[in-house]
Coordinates of C-alpha atoms in Angstrom, one line a residue:
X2 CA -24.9 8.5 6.9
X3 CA -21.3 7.9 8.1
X4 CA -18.8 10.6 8.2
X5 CA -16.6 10.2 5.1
X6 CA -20.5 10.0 3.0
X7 CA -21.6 13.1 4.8
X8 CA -18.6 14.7 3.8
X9 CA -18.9 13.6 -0.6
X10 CA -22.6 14.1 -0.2
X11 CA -22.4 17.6 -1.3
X12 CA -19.8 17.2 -4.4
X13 CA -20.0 14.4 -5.7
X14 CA -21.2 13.6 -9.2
X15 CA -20.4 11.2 -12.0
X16 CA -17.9 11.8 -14.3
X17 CA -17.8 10.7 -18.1
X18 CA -15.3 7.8 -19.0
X19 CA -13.5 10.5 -20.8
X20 CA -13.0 12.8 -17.4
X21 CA -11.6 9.7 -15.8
X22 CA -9.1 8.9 -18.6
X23 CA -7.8 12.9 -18.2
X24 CA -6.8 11.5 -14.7
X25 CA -4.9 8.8 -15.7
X26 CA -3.6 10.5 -18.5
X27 CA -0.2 11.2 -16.2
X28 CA 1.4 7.5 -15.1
X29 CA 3.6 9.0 -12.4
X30 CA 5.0 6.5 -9.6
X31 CA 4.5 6.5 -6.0
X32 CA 6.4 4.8 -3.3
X33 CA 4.7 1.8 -1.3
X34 CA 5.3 2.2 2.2
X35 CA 4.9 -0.6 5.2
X36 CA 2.7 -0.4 8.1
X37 CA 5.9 1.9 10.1
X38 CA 6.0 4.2 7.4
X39 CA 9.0 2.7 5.8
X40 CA 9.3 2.5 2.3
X41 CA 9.6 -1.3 1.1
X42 CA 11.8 -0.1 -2.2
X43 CA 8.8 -1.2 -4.4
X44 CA 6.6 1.4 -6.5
X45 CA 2.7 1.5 -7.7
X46 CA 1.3 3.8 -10.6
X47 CA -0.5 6.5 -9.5
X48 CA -4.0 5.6 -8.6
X49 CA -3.5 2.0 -9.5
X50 CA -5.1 0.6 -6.4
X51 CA -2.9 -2.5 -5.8
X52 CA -1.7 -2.2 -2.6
X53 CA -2.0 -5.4 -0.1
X54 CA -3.3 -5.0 3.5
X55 CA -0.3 -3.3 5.2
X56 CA 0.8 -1.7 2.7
X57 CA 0.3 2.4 2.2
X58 CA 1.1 5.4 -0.1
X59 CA 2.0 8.7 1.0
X60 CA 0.1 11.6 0.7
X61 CA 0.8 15.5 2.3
X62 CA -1.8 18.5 2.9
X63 CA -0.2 21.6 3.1
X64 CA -2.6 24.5 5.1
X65 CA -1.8 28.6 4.6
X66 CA -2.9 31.1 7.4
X67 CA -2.7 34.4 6.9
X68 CA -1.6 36.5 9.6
X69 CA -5.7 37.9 9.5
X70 CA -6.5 34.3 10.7
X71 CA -7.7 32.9 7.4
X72 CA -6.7 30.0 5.2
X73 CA -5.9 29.4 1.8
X74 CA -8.4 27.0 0.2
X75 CA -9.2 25.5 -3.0
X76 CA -11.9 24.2 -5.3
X77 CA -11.2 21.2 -6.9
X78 CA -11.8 21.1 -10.4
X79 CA -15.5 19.6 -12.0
X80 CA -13.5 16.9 -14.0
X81 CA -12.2 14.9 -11.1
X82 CA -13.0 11.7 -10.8
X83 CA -13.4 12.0 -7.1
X84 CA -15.1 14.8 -5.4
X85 CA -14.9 17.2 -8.1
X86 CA -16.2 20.5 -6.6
X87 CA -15.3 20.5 -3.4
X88 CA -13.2 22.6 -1.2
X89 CA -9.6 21.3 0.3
X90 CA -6.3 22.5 0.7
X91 CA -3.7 22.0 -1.3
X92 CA -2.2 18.4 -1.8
X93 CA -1.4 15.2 -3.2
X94 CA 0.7 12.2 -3.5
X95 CA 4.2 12.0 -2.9
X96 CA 6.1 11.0 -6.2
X97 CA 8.3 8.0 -5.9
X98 CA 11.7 9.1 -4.2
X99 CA 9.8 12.5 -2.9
X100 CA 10.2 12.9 0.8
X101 CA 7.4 14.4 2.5
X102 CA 8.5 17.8 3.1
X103 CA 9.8 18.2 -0.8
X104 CA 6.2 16.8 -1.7
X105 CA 4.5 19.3 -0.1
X106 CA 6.0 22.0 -1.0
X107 CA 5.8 21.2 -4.9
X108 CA 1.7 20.4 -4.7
X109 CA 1.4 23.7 -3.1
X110 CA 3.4 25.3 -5.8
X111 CA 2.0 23.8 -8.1
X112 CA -1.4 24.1 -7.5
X113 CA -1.4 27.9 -5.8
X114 CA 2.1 29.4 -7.2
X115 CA 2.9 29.9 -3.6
X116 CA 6.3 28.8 -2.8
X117 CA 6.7 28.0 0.8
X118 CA 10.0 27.2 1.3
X119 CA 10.7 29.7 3.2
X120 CA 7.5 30.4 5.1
X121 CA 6.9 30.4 9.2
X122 CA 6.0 26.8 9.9
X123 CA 5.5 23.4 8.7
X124 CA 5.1 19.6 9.6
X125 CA 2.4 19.4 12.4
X126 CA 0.6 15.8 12.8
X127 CA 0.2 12.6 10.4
X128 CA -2.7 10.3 10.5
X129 CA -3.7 7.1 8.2
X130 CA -6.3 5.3 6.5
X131 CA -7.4 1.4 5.6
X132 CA -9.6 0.5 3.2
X133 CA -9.1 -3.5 3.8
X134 CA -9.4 -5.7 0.8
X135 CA -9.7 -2.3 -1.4
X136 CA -5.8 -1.7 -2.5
X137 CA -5.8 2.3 -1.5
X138 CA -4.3 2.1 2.2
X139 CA -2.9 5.7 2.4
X140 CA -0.7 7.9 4.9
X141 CA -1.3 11.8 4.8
X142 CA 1.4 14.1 5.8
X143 CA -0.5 17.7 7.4
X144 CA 2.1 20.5 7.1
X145 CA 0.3 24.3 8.1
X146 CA 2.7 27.4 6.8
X147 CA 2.4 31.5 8.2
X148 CA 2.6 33.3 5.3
X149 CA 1.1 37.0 4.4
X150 CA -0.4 36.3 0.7
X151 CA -2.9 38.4 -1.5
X152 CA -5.2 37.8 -4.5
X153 CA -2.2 38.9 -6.3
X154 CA 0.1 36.3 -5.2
X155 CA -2.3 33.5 -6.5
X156 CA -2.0 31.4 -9.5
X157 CA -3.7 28.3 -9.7
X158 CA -3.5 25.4 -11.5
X159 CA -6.2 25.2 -14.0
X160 CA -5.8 21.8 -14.3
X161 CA -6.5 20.9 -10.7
X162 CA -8.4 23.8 -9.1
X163 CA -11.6 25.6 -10.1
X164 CA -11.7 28.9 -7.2
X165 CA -9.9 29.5 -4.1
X166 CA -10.7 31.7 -1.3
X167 CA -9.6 33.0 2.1
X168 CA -11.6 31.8 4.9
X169 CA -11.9 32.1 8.4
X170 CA -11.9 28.5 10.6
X171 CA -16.1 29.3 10.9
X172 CA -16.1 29.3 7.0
X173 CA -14.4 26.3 6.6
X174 CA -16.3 24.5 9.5
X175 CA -19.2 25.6 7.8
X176 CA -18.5 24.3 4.4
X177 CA -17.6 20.7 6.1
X178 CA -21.1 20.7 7.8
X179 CA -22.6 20.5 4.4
X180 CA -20.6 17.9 3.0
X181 CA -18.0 20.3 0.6
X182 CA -14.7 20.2 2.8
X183 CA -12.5 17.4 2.2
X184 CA -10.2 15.3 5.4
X185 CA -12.5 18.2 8.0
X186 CA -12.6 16.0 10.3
X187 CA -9.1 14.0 10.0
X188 CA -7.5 18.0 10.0
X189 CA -9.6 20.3 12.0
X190 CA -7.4 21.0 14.4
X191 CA -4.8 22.8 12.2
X192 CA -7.6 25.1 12.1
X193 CA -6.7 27.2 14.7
X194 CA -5.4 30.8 15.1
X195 CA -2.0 30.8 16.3

């Protein structure tokens, strides 16, 4: 089993036409960007997979250490079409016009009620994906923020996120082992204590 399978294995399961349709329900634009991460001025609907070879859409991760060592993560919700119930952290697409940083920071807010426009930290690495021949070509944006949060602080996004926790990098390297962490392997390394 490769990798990216290993990883869905644990929380994956098929979702009713009518789940799907809740996805979709939102026909938000995103920009389509060329091979040098340039946008080419032309737009796709979200999740509309009609990109050409070369051609990508912007996505951002945005990771929360405590000053204890552990990270904010999430548990996506059970009506996702894909990988609904497993762990991440928080993220999405960049909306058409959104520059990375101002992307990031919204999907956290949105998802977490964290604002972390003024936390320690921020970009740290990008990587990309092809899916040849498939139309979902995608850039991902990893920004990690320093921020001392409680339970308190939390407010999550019903709509997107079923749980969240604060777990060490063990925890979370656990969890990917059995197939429940989503990107482990593409973000590991922003994983560390520092």
């Amino acid at each position: 089993m490769d990798a990216g399978k290993k990883q869905l294995a644990g929380c994956r399961r098929k979702n009713s036409p009518a789940d799907v349709r809740k996805e979709f329900k939102t026909m938000e634009l995103w920009d389509i960007y060329d091979k040098n991460k340039q946008r080419t001025g032309r737009t796709m609907k979200r999740n509309d997979w009609i990109l050409k070879d070369g051609e990508y859409h912007l996505t951002v991760l945005g990771v929360i250490q405590r000053p204890d060592g552990r990270f904010l993560i999430t548990q996506r919700v059970m009506t996702k079409s894909w990988a609904p119930g497993c762990w991440e952290v928080s993220g999405g697409a960049a909306m058409a016009g959104e520059d990375s940083s101002d992307a990031v920071r919204r999907e956290v807010l949105e998802e977490t009620g964290i604002d972390v426009t003024n936390a320690e930290g921020g970009y740290v690495f990008s990587y990309s994906r092809e899916n040849p021949g498939k139309g979902d070509n995608y850039f991902v944006d990893i920004y990690k923020f320093k921020m001392d949060i409680k339970d308190e602080d939390i407010h999550l996004q019903d709509e997107e996120t079923l749980g969240y926790k604060f777990a060490t990098p063990e925890e979370i390297k656990a969890i990917a082992d059995n197939g429940e962490f989503l990107h482990y392997d593409s973000i590991k390394q922003v994983f560390t204590i520092d």
